[in-house]
Short mmCIF file of C-alpha atoms in Angstrom, two decimals:
data_model
loop_
_atom_site.label_atom_id
_atom_site.label_comp_id
_atom_site.label_asym_id
_atom_site.label_seq_id
_atom_site.Cartn_x
_atom_site.Cartn_y
_atom_site.Cartn_z
CA UNK A 1 73.73 122.55 60.33
CA UNK A 2 73.47 120.19 63.32
CA UNK A 3 74.67 116.66 63.37
CA UNK A 4 72.13 113.98 62.57
CA UNK A 5 74.63 111.09 62.55
CA UNK A 6 74.67 107.97 60.21
CA UNK A 7 74.64 104.30 60.68
CA UNK A 8 78.48 104.01 60.50
CA UNK A 9 78.85 106.82 63.13
CA UNK A 10 76.32 104.99 65.44
CA UNK A 11 78.11 101.68 64.98
CA UNK A 12 81.24 103.22 65.95
CA UNK A 13 79.89 104.63 69.25
CA UNK A 14 78.30 101.34 70.14
CA UNK A 15 81.62 99.45 69.31
CA UNK A 16 83.60 101.79 71.33
CA UNK A 17 81.02 101.60 74.40
CA UNK A 18 81.00 97.88 74.15
CA UNK A 19 84.85 97.73 74.04
CA UNK A 20 85.01 99.95 77.27
CA UNK A 21 82.39 97.96 79.09
CA UNK A 22 84.34 94.73 77.87
CA UNK A 23 87.26 96.18 79.45
CA UNK A 24 85.65 96.90 82.84
CA UNK A 25 84.34 93.33 83.07
CA UNK A 26 87.80 91.87 82.36
CA UNK A 27 89.51 93.92 84.70
CA UNK A 28 86.92 93.27 87.39
CA UNK A 29 87.17 89.46 86.63
CA UNK A 30 91.04 89.96 87.29
CA UNK A 31 92.37 89.14 83.86
CA UNK A 32 95.96 89.35 84.01
CA UNK A 33 96.70 91.19 80.74
CA UNK A 34 95.02 94.11 81.98
CA UNK A 35 97.29 94.31 85.19
CA UNK A 36 100.20 93.71 83.13
CA UNK A 37 99.45 96.42 81.00
CA UNK A 38 99.48 99.00 84.10
CA UNK A 39 102.43 97.37 85.30
CA UNK A 40 104.16 97.66 81.93
CA UNK A 41 103.20 101.59 81.66
CA UNK A 42 104.56 102.25 85.16
CA UNK A 43 107.79 100.47 84.65
CA UNK A 44 108.22 102.47 81.42
CA UNK A 45 107.19 105.72 83.05
CA UNK A 46 109.37 105.63 86.23
CA UNK A 47 112.62 107.18 84.63
CA UNK A 48 110.62 109.69 82.87
CA UNK A 49 108.98 110.53 86.31
CA UNK A 50 112.41 110.80 87.76
CA UNK A 51 113.56 113.07 85.12
CA UNK A 52 110.17 115.09 85.59
CA UNK A 53 110.79 115.28 89.34
CA UNK A 54 114.43 116.54 88.76
CA UNK A 55 113.12 118.96 86.06
CA UNK A 56 110.13 120.23 87.99
CA UNK A 57 111.81 120.83 91.24
CA UNK A 58 113.20 124.24 90.76
CA UNK A 59 109.70 125.43 89.79
CA UNK A 60 108.29 123.68 92.76
CA UNK A 61 111.27 125.24 94.91
CA UNK A 62 110.32 128.63 93.49
CA UNK A 63 106.55 128.26 94.52
CA UNK A 64 107.72 127.14 97.94
CA UNK A 65 110.18 129.93 98.40
CA UNK A 66 107.45 132.44 97.49
CA UNK A 67 105.27 130.71 99.88
CA UNK A 68 107.58 130.58 102.83
CA UNK A 69 109.20 134.03 102.09
CA UNK A 70 113.03 133.76 103.13
CA UNK A 71 113.27 130.11 103.90
CA UNK A 72 114.87 128.41 101.10
CA UNK A 73 113.59 125.15 100.04
CA UNK A 74 117.10 123.34 99.94
CA UNK A 75 117.50 124.09 103.51
CA UNK A 76 114.09 122.77 104.47
CA UNK A 77 114.33 119.66 102.49
CA UNK A 78 117.76 119.00 104.29
CA UNK A 79 116.48 119.73 107.71
CA UNK A 80 113.38 117.86 106.90
CA UNK A 81 115.23 114.69 105.86
CA UNK A 82 117.43 114.99 108.80
CA UNK A 83 114.50 115.50 111.18
CA UNK A 84 112.71 112.46 109.37
CA UNK A 85 116.06 110.46 110.03
CA UNK A 86 116.31 111.13 113.66
CA UNK A 87 112.67 110.81 114.37
CA UNK A 88 112.78 107.29 112.81
CA UNK A 89 115.94 106.60 114.81
CA UNK A 90 114.07 107.56 117.86
CA UNK A 91 111.04 105.27 116.74
CA UNK A 92 113.48 102.42 116.57
CA UNK A 93 114.95 103.31 119.87
CA UNK A 94 111.47 103.27 121.24
CA UNK A 95 110.83 100.04 119.84
CA UNK A 96 113.81 98.70 121.16
CA UNK A 97 113.03 100.22 124.68
CA UNK A 98 109.60 98.82 124.56
CA UNK A 99 110.83 95.31 123.70
CA UNK A 100 113.47 95.31 126.46
CA UNK A 101 110.82 96.13 129.01
CA UNK A 102 108.96 92.91 127.78
CA UNK A 103 112.11 91.00 128.05
CA UNK A 104 112.55 91.97 131.55
CA UNK A 105 109.06 91.16 132.44
CA UNK A 106 108.94 87.80 130.66
CA UNK A 107 112.18 86.04 130.92
CA UNK A 108 111.71 83.56 128.11
CA UNK A 109 110.92 86.24 125.65
CA UNK A 110 113.67 87.33 123.21
CA UNK A 111 113.47 89.60 120.36
CA UNK A 112 115.35 92.00 118.38
CA UNK A 113 114.40 95.58 118.33
CA UNK A 114 113.72 97.91 115.42
CA UNK A 115 111.75 97.73 112.06
CA UNK A 116 113.93 96.98 109.21
CA UNK A 117 113.14 99.64 106.99
CA UNK A 118 114.16 100.86 103.42
CA UNK A 119 114.44 104.51 102.85
CA UNK A 120 112.85 106.03 99.66
CA UNK A 121 112.24 109.30 98.21
CA UNK A 122 109.04 110.43 96.70
CA UNK A 123 109.09 110.73 92.98
CA UNK A 124 105.62 111.52 92.18
CA UNK A 125 102.49 112.30 93.81
CA UNK A 126 99.09 110.87 92.32
CA UNK A 127 96.82 113.08 90.65
CA UNK A 128 93.88 113.60 93.12
CA UNK A 129 91.45 114.58 90.33
CA UNK A 130 90.76 111.03 90.26
CA UNK A 131 89.75 111.22 93.82
CA UNK A 132 92.61 108.85 94.91
CA UNK A 133 95.68 109.88 97.20
CA UNK A 134 98.65 107.94 96.35
CA UNK A 135 102.46 108.91 95.78
CA UNK A 136 105.12 106.87 94.02
CA UNK A 137 108.58 106.34 95.54
CA UNK A 138 112.01 105.46 94.08
CA UNK A 139 112.41 102.04 95.39
CA UNK A 140 110.94 98.73 94.40
CA UNK A 141 111.36 95.20 94.21
CA UNK A 142 115.21 95.20 93.70
CA UNK A 143 115.36 97.12 97.16
CA UNK A 144 113.25 94.32 98.85
CA UNK A 145 109.91 96.31 98.58
CA UNK A 146 106.86 94.25 97.95
CA UNK A 147 103.08 94.93 97.89
CA UNK A 148 101.21 95.28 101.40
CA UNK A 149 104.20 96.78 103.27
CA UNK A 150 103.73 99.43 105.74
CA UNK A 151 105.08 103.03 104.78
CA UNK A 152 106.41 105.28 107.49
CA UNK A 153 107.23 108.98 107.63
CA UNK A 154 109.14 110.51 110.77
CA UNK A 155 105.80 111.29 112.31
CA UNK A 156 103.86 107.90 111.78
CA UNK A 157 101.84 106.02 109.27
CA UNK A 158 101.87 107.33 105.62
CA UNK A 159 100.28 104.32 103.94
CA UNK A 160 100.76 101.01 102.34
CA UNK A 161 102.45 99.76 99.24
CA UNK A 162 99.85 99.06 96.76
CA UNK A 163 101.93 97.99 93.84
CA UNK A 164 105.71 97.18 93.72
CA UNK A 165 107.67 97.57 90.54
CA UNK A 166 111.36 96.86 89.66
CA UNK A 167 112.67 100.37 90.71
CA UNK A 168 109.65 102.15 92.18
CA UNK A 169 106.49 101.55 94.04
CA UNK A 170 102.97 102.85 94.26
CA UNK A 171 101.97 104.01 97.87
CA UNK A 172 98.17 104.26 98.91
CA UNK A 173 98.24 107.03 101.34
CA UNK A 174 96.19 106.69 104.65
CA UNK A 175 94.17 109.79 103.59
CA UNK A 176 92.97 107.70 100.43
CA UNK A 177 88.96 107.12 100.71
CA UNK A 178 89.43 103.47 100.00
CA UNK A 179 92.31 103.11 102.87
CA UNK A 180 91.26 101.16 105.81
CA UNK A 181 93.08 100.10 108.93
CA UNK A 182 92.45 98.43 112.22
CA UNK A 183 93.53 100.74 114.94
CA UNK A 184 93.65 100.94 118.72
CA UNK A 185 93.79 103.60 121.16
CA UNK A 186 96.90 103.86 123.15
CA UNK A 187 96.53 103.11 126.74
CA UNK A 188 92.79 101.83 126.89
CA UNK A 189 93.50 99.53 123.78
CA UNK A 190 89.86 100.11 122.60
CA UNK A 191 89.76 98.93 118.99
CA UNK A 192 88.21 100.36 115.74
CA UNK A 193 88.45 100.87 112.05
CA UNK A 194 90.06 104.10 110.59
CA UNK A 195 89.04 105.09 107.16
CA UNK A 196 90.81 107.91 105.12
CA UNK A 197 88.42 110.71 103.92
CA UNK A 198 90.61 112.46 101.28
CA UNK A 199 92.07 114.78 103.51
CA UNK A 200 94.48 114.76 106.62
CA UNK A 201 91.59 113.82 108.69
CA UNK A 202 90.38 110.51 109.11
CA UNK A 203 87.19 108.83 110.84
CA UNK A 204 87.60 106.14 113.38
CA UNK A 205 84.61 103.68 113.99
CA UNK A 206 84.97 102.06 117.39
CA UNK A 207 83.67 98.43 117.43
CA UNK A 208 82.54 98.64 121.17
CA UNK A 209 79.85 101.47 121.79
CA UNK A 210 79.93 101.40 125.42
CA UNK A 211 83.62 102.52 125.82
CA UNK A 212 84.72 106.08 125.87
CA UNK A 213 87.06 107.79 123.76
CA UNK A 214 88.57 111.28 124.36
CA UNK A 215 89.73 114.21 122.47
CA UNK A 216 93.58 113.80 122.31
CA UNK A 217 93.78 110.18 122.31
CA UNK A 218 96.65 108.70 120.41
CA UNK A 219 96.12 106.03 117.81
CA UNK A 220 98.20 103.23 116.97
CA UNK A 221 98.12 100.47 114.21
CA UNK A 222 96.76 97.21 115.46
CA UNK A 223 99.09 95.34 112.95
CA UNK A 224 98.29 92.43 110.62
CA UNK A 225 99.27 88.65 110.51
CA UNK A 226 102.97 88.54 109.84
CA UNK A 227 103.14 92.29 109.69
CA UNK A 228 101.80 92.82 106.36
CA UNK A 229 100.21 95.12 105.34
CA UNK A 230 100.47 96.81 108.75
CA UNK A 231 103.25 96.30 111.36
CA UNK A 232 101.76 96.85 114.92
CA UNK A 233 102.36 99.83 116.99
CA UNK A 234 102.92 102.43 114.44
CA UNK A 235 101.50 105.84 115.34
CA UNK A 236 98.49 106.87 113.16
CA UNK A 237 97.22 110.03 114.66
CA UNK A 238 95.27 111.88 117.37
CA UNK A 239 91.74 112.08 118.04
CA UNK A 240 90.22 115.63 117.41
CA UNK A 241 86.62 115.20 118.05
CA UNK A 242 84.18 112.51 119.16
CA UNK A 243 80.71 112.07 117.74
CA UNK A 244 78.68 111.01 121.08
CA UNK A 245 75.33 110.98 119.53
CA UNK A 246 72.91 109.09 121.77
CA UNK A 247 71.35 106.17 120.05
CA UNK A 248 74.17 105.82 117.50
CA UNK A 249 74.85 102.21 116.70
CA UNK A 250 78.60 102.88 116.77
CA UNK A 251 80.62 105.55 118.22
CA UNK A 252 82.81 107.71 115.63
CA UNK A 253 85.58 110.15 116.21
CA UNK A 254 87.53 112.30 113.82
CA UNK A 255 91.17 111.54 113.58
CA UNK A 256 94.10 113.73 112.45
CA UNK A 257 96.99 111.99 110.92
CA UNK A 258 100.44 112.73 112.45
CA UNK A 259 101.88 112.64 108.88
CA UNK A 260 101.32 115.71 106.71
CA UNK A 261 100.78 113.89 103.26
CA UNK A 262 101.39 117.10 101.26
CA UNK A 263 104.77 117.51 102.54
CA UNK A 264 106.05 114.13 102.12
CA UNK A 265 109.80 114.06 100.74
CA UNK A 266 111.29 110.82 102.17
CA UNK A 267 109.59 107.92 103.40
CA UNK A 268 110.60 104.40 104.90
CA UNK A 269 109.19 101.10 103.97
CA UNK A 270 109.09 98.59 106.77
CA UNK A 271 110.40 95.42 105.02
CA UNK A 272 110.49 93.38 108.28
CA UNK A 273 108.50 94.20 111.35
CA UNK A 274 110.15 93.91 114.88
CA UNK A 275 109.63 90.55 116.60
CA UNK A 276 107.32 91.70 119.49
CA UNK A 277 104.68 94.18 119.39
CA UNK A 278 105.88 97.49 120.66
CA UNK A 279 102.48 98.25 122.00
CA UNK A 280 102.15 101.97 122.99
CA UNK A 281 105.97 102.69 123.08
CA UNK A 282 105.74 104.66 119.61
CA UNK A 283 103.19 107.07 120.80
CA UNK A 284 104.38 110.58 120.39
CA UNK A 285 104.86 112.26 123.62
CA UNK A 286 102.33 115.31 124.24
CA UNK A 287 103.64 118.74 124.25
CA UNK A 288 104.16 119.99 127.98
CA UNK A 289 103.70 123.41 128.59
CA UNK A 290 107.03 125.45 129.38
CA UNK A 291 106.88 127.00 132.82
CA UNK A 292 106.95 130.68 132.76
CA UNK A 293 108.99 132.91 135.02
CA UNK A 294 106.72 135.29 137.13
CA UNK A 295 108.36 138.60 138.02
CA UNK A 296 106.66 140.22 141.05
CA UNK A 297 107.47 143.96 141.60
CA UNK A 298 106.98 145.35 145.08
CA UNK A 299 106.51 149.21 145.08
CA UNK A 300 107.24 150.96 148.28
CA UNK A 301 106.09 154.52 148.35
CA UNK A 302 108.95 156.89 148.93
CA UNK A 303 111.64 154.30 148.18
CA UNK A 304 114.34 155.09 145.76
CA UNK A 305 114.24 151.87 143.60
CA UNK A 306 111.69 149.25 143.31
CA UNK A 307 113.08 145.65 144.63
CA UNK A 308 112.24 142.92 142.24
CA UNK A 309 112.47 138.96 142.72
CA UNK A 310 112.30 136.51 139.94
CA UNK A 311 110.73 133.12 140.79
CA UNK A 312 109.83 130.12 138.28
CA UNK A 313 106.37 129.14 138.55
CA UNK A 314 103.91 127.43 136.45
CA UNK A 315 101.33 130.10 136.41
CA UNK A 316 101.69 133.78 135.38
CA UNK A 317 100.35 136.37 137.76
CA UNK B 1 89.98 109.34 55.71
CA UNK B 2 89.29 110.96 59.13
CA UNK B 3 90.03 107.53 60.93
CA UNK B 4 93.33 107.57 59.31
CA UNK B 5 93.91 110.91 60.21
CA UNK B 6 92.65 110.27 63.73
CA UNK B 7 95.61 107.82 64.19
CA UNK B 8 98.24 110.59 63.42
CA UNK B 9 96.77 112.30 66.60
CA UNK B 10 98.29 109.43 68.61
CA UNK B 11 101.74 110.84 69.39
CA UNK B 12 100.20 114.32 70.39
CA UNK B 13 98.17 112.52 73.07
CA UNK B 14 100.98 110.22 73.95
CA UNK B 15 103.10 113.40 74.42
CA UNK B 16 100.46 115.08 76.54
CA UNK B 17 99.96 111.82 78.71
CA UNK B 18 103.83 112.02 79.31
CA UNK B 19 103.69 115.59 80.15
CA UNK B 20 101.05 114.77 82.72
CA UNK B 21 102.51 111.87 84.62
CA UNK B 22 105.88 113.16 84.63
CA UNK B 23 105.74 117.00 85.05
CA UNK B 24 102.12 118.09 85.84
CA UNK B 25 101.61 115.61 88.71
CA UNK B 26 104.84 116.52 90.19
CA UNK B 27 104.00 120.31 90.74
CA UNK B 28 101.51 119.60 93.29
CA UNK B 29 99.15 122.24 92.41
CA UNK B 30 96.66 123.20 95.35
CA UNK B 31 92.92 121.91 95.08
CA UNK B 32 93.67 118.77 93.21
CA UNK B 33 95.55 120.28 90.22
CA UNK B 34 94.74 119.69 86.76
CA UNK B 35 94.44 116.72 84.44
CA UNK B 36 96.02 118.14 81.18
CA UNK B 37 95.19 115.04 79.07
CA UNK B 38 91.35 115.24 80.01
CA UNK B 39 91.34 118.99 78.92
CA UNK B 40 93.41 118.25 75.79
CA UNK B 41 91.05 115.48 74.81
CA UNK B 42 87.87 117.72 75.62
CA UNK B 43 89.22 120.60 73.38
CA UNK B 44 90.14 118.20 70.66
CA UNK B 45 86.70 116.59 70.89
CA UNK B 46 85.12 120.12 70.56
CA UNK B 47 86.87 120.80 67.46
CA UNK B 48 86.17 117.62 65.96
CA UNK B 49 83.28 115.59 64.34
CA UNK B 50 81.16 113.37 66.98
CA UNK B 51 82.78 110.19 65.33
CA UNK B 52 86.38 111.34 65.97
CA UNK B 53 85.31 112.99 69.42
CA UNK B 54 84.57 109.43 70.59
CA UNK B 55 87.44 107.91 69.11
CA UNK B 56 89.35 110.61 70.89
CA UNK B 57 87.60 109.98 74.24
CA UNK B 58 88.36 106.21 73.72
CA UNK B 59 92.07 106.65 73.15
CA UNK B 60 92.71 109.45 75.87
CA UNK B 61 90.56 107.19 78.18
CA UNK B 62 92.80 104.26 77.75
CA UNK B 63 95.87 106.26 78.53
CA UNK B 64 94.25 107.58 81.77
CA UNK B 65 93.01 104.01 82.77
CA UNK B 66 96.81 102.72 82.16
CA UNK B 67 97.96 105.39 84.56
CA UNK B 68 98.71 103.99 87.95
CA UNK B 69 97.03 106.74 89.53
CA UNK B 70 93.65 105.58 88.10
CA UNK B 71 91.56 103.88 90.92
CA UNK B 72 88.98 102.41 88.83
CA UNK B 73 89.10 99.05 86.63
CA UNK B 74 90.57 99.39 83.11
CA UNK B 75 87.73 100.81 80.87
CA UNK B 76 86.38 103.28 83.64
CA UNK B 77 87.87 106.41 82.27
CA UNK B 78 87.57 105.04 78.61
CA UNK B 79 83.84 104.92 79.08
CA UNK B 80 83.60 108.27 80.63
CA UNK B 81 85.51 110.04 78.09
CA UNK B 82 83.80 108.37 75.23
CA UNK B 83 80.63 109.82 76.31
CA UNK B 84 82.09 113.07 77.45
CA UNK B 85 84.17 113.63 74.11
CA UNK B 86 81.18 112.41 71.85
CA UNK B 87 78.69 114.83 73.77
CA UNK B 88 81.13 117.96 73.56
CA UNK B 89 81.72 116.99 69.90
CA UNK B 90 78.01 116.58 69.29
CA UNK B 91 77.17 119.96 71.02
CA UNK B 92 79.95 121.79 68.83
CA UNK B 93 79.72 120.16 65.41
CA UNK B 94 78.12 122.38 62.58
CA UNK B 95 77.69 125.12 65.10
CA UNK B 96 80.14 127.98 64.31
CA UNK B 97 78.84 130.04 67.07
CA UNK B 98 80.43 127.38 69.57
CA UNK B 99 83.46 126.21 67.17
CA UNK B 100 84.38 129.63 66.00
CA UNK B 101 84.61 131.46 69.62
CA UNK B 102 87.28 130.28 71.89
CA UNK B 103 85.46 131.48 74.93
CA UNK B 104 82.76 129.04 74.34
CA UNK B 105 85.25 126.15 73.56
CA UNK B 106 86.94 127.03 77.15
CA UNK B 107 83.38 127.09 78.67
CA UNK B 108 82.54 123.93 77.02
CA UNK B 109 85.70 122.26 78.12
CA UNK B 110 85.27 123.58 81.87
CA UNK B 111 81.83 122.13 82.00
CA UNK B 112 83.05 119.07 80.38
CA UNK B 113 85.99 118.32 82.76
CA UNK B 114 83.56 118.71 85.66
CA UNK B 115 80.81 116.60 84.15
CA UNK B 116 83.30 114.03 83.28
CA UNK B 117 84.54 113.88 86.80
CA UNK B 118 81.26 113.75 88.27
CA UNK B 119 80.45 110.81 86.00
CA UNK B 120 83.39 109.09 86.61
CA UNK B 121 82.69 109.58 90.53
CA UNK B 122 79.23 108.11 90.11
CA UNK B 123 80.39 105.31 87.88
CA UNK B 124 82.92 104.46 90.61
CA UNK B 125 80.40 104.60 93.26
CA UNK B 126 78.58 101.96 91.57
CA UNK B 127 81.57 100.00 90.98
CA UNK B 128 82.12 99.82 94.59
CA UNK B 129 84.78 102.51 95.02
CA UNK B 130 85.17 104.88 98.15
CA UNK B 131 85.00 108.50 97.41
CA UNK B 132 85.91 110.04 100.48
CA UNK B 133 84.10 113.11 102.06
CA UNK B 134 81.80 115.31 100.11
CA UNK B 135 83.82 118.50 101.11
CA UNK B 136 86.86 117.02 99.60
CA UNK B 137 85.09 115.81 96.38
CA UNK B 138 83.58 119.39 95.99
CA UNK B 139 87.13 120.92 96.50
CA UNK B 140 88.68 118.68 93.71
CA UNK B 141 85.82 119.58 91.25
CA UNK B 142 85.93 123.04 91.90
CA UNK B 143 89.86 123.01 91.75
CA UNK B 144 89.43 121.08 88.50
CA UNK B 145 87.09 123.83 87.00
CA UNK B 146 89.38 126.54 88.10
CA UNK B 147 92.39 125.10 86.65
CA UNK B 148 90.78 124.20 83.57
CA UNK B 149 89.52 127.69 82.88
CA UNK B 150 93.16 128.89 83.77
CA UNK B 151 94.98 126.42 81.60
CA UNK B 152 92.42 126.05 78.62
CA UNK B 153 92.76 129.41 77.01
CA UNK B 154 96.68 128.93 77.26
CA UNK B 155 96.82 125.84 75.45
CA UNK B 156 93.58 126.12 72.78
CA UNK B 157 95.63 127.85 70.44
CA UNK B 158 98.20 124.93 70.20
CA UNK B 159 95.66 122.12 70.39
CA UNK B 160 93.98 124.07 67.56
CA UNK B 161 97.03 124.16 65.48
CA UNK B 162 97.83 120.55 65.76
CA UNK B 163 94.06 119.91 64.97
CA UNK B 164 94.12 121.92 61.91
CA UNK B 165 97.37 120.09 60.69
CA UNK B 166 95.86 116.88 61.05
CA UNK B 167 92.09 117.46 59.86
CA UNK B 168 92.41 120.56 57.81
CA UNK B 169 92.10 124.31 58.44
CA UNK B 170 88.56 124.18 58.70
CA UNK B 171 88.81 123.34 62.55
CA UNK B 172 91.65 126.05 63.04
CA UNK B 173 90.52 128.91 65.62
#
């Protein structure tokens, strides 16, 4: 027997569909009740998510231990947190150094170095089945975090605070398809717009088509007015490939983000930017090739033992 | 009668919603992971009449919409799930070949999850949302299909048990 439906059933379907369309319209028109509903749900869910994070962590650690074979997650988390802290300290130091250079150059310029940050732990990662890239952190308005604040990891830009609640905040990751940031290339100062693509790779669209961008160029945040949503000078990523199609209206390049969004544990929210733009001071140094020692062996026919000398050289013979 | 019984299913869906928000999202499963609420709603709909299926979609969609990870406006998931759950319930209603066979329900649910996400995506695009790279979208859709096909046989018996408690033994697999 197939279902034929009756008037009551049809009316119910129509009522439900109209209700959902009504909700969409209300939300798109910015009705406060709808926002309040989501805020209230998140506020109520935060403690449950914290418990969930604690409960699930052994399972997550087990999976990670199996994946990494021999390296325990605890050690890795500890080292990662320590590494992030050290990198953040180094970033602050570089900002301070950059500001010191400006002070030496321009005598009437004064400023204090360093971003003022609030560290936070990632308590939840948004489901990407909704085609978004978000994380929830365990610090909120009570810690001084508000919407449109820059979020960093030890490697560079992570994203921006989208919603802030009392004890938690939702961070839109830089990899989110809806994420856009004004970026400049370190050194050449070319500017463009970087968009997330749902992966660790972003796409940079340069505003000036006549300029040249090269593979390996570092990208930094241009910064926003009053440092919100983005403080200037934050390292974003590195150009991995350039699309130089002739006749293209704008030049585009693929960018790999410095931050690995799938391994985020501790992040820092910039609650107050530096008083001066650190410019390119935060560009991570490129790895230098280590000189390999070259061993030259002179073999003399008839000699008892071959003599050998060891000299450092940048090339291997 | 059925409507009154439907409201008894709210605690079940609320529990699944809590599980999804507090635990499933924490596991960081590869390829986008799974949306447990979506899977449970579709299985529930497959076991129900079309009216109850549409109501289930409405309730589950509202819950998914109030989740902070939902990118669209309120009502986005609701609209998609009303249609998806109604369609699944309509396909299965009165056909014991579908409803009586767990493999068919798993298959229907897997197709339903992918279809619902695709409709969600298209509707999102129409509402001006960014969807990211095609590669990533395909990965998430394939990941969802994979995880649904893995998880739904495991939870089918439990969902069917609770459905039978609320709506009677006829829907029990």
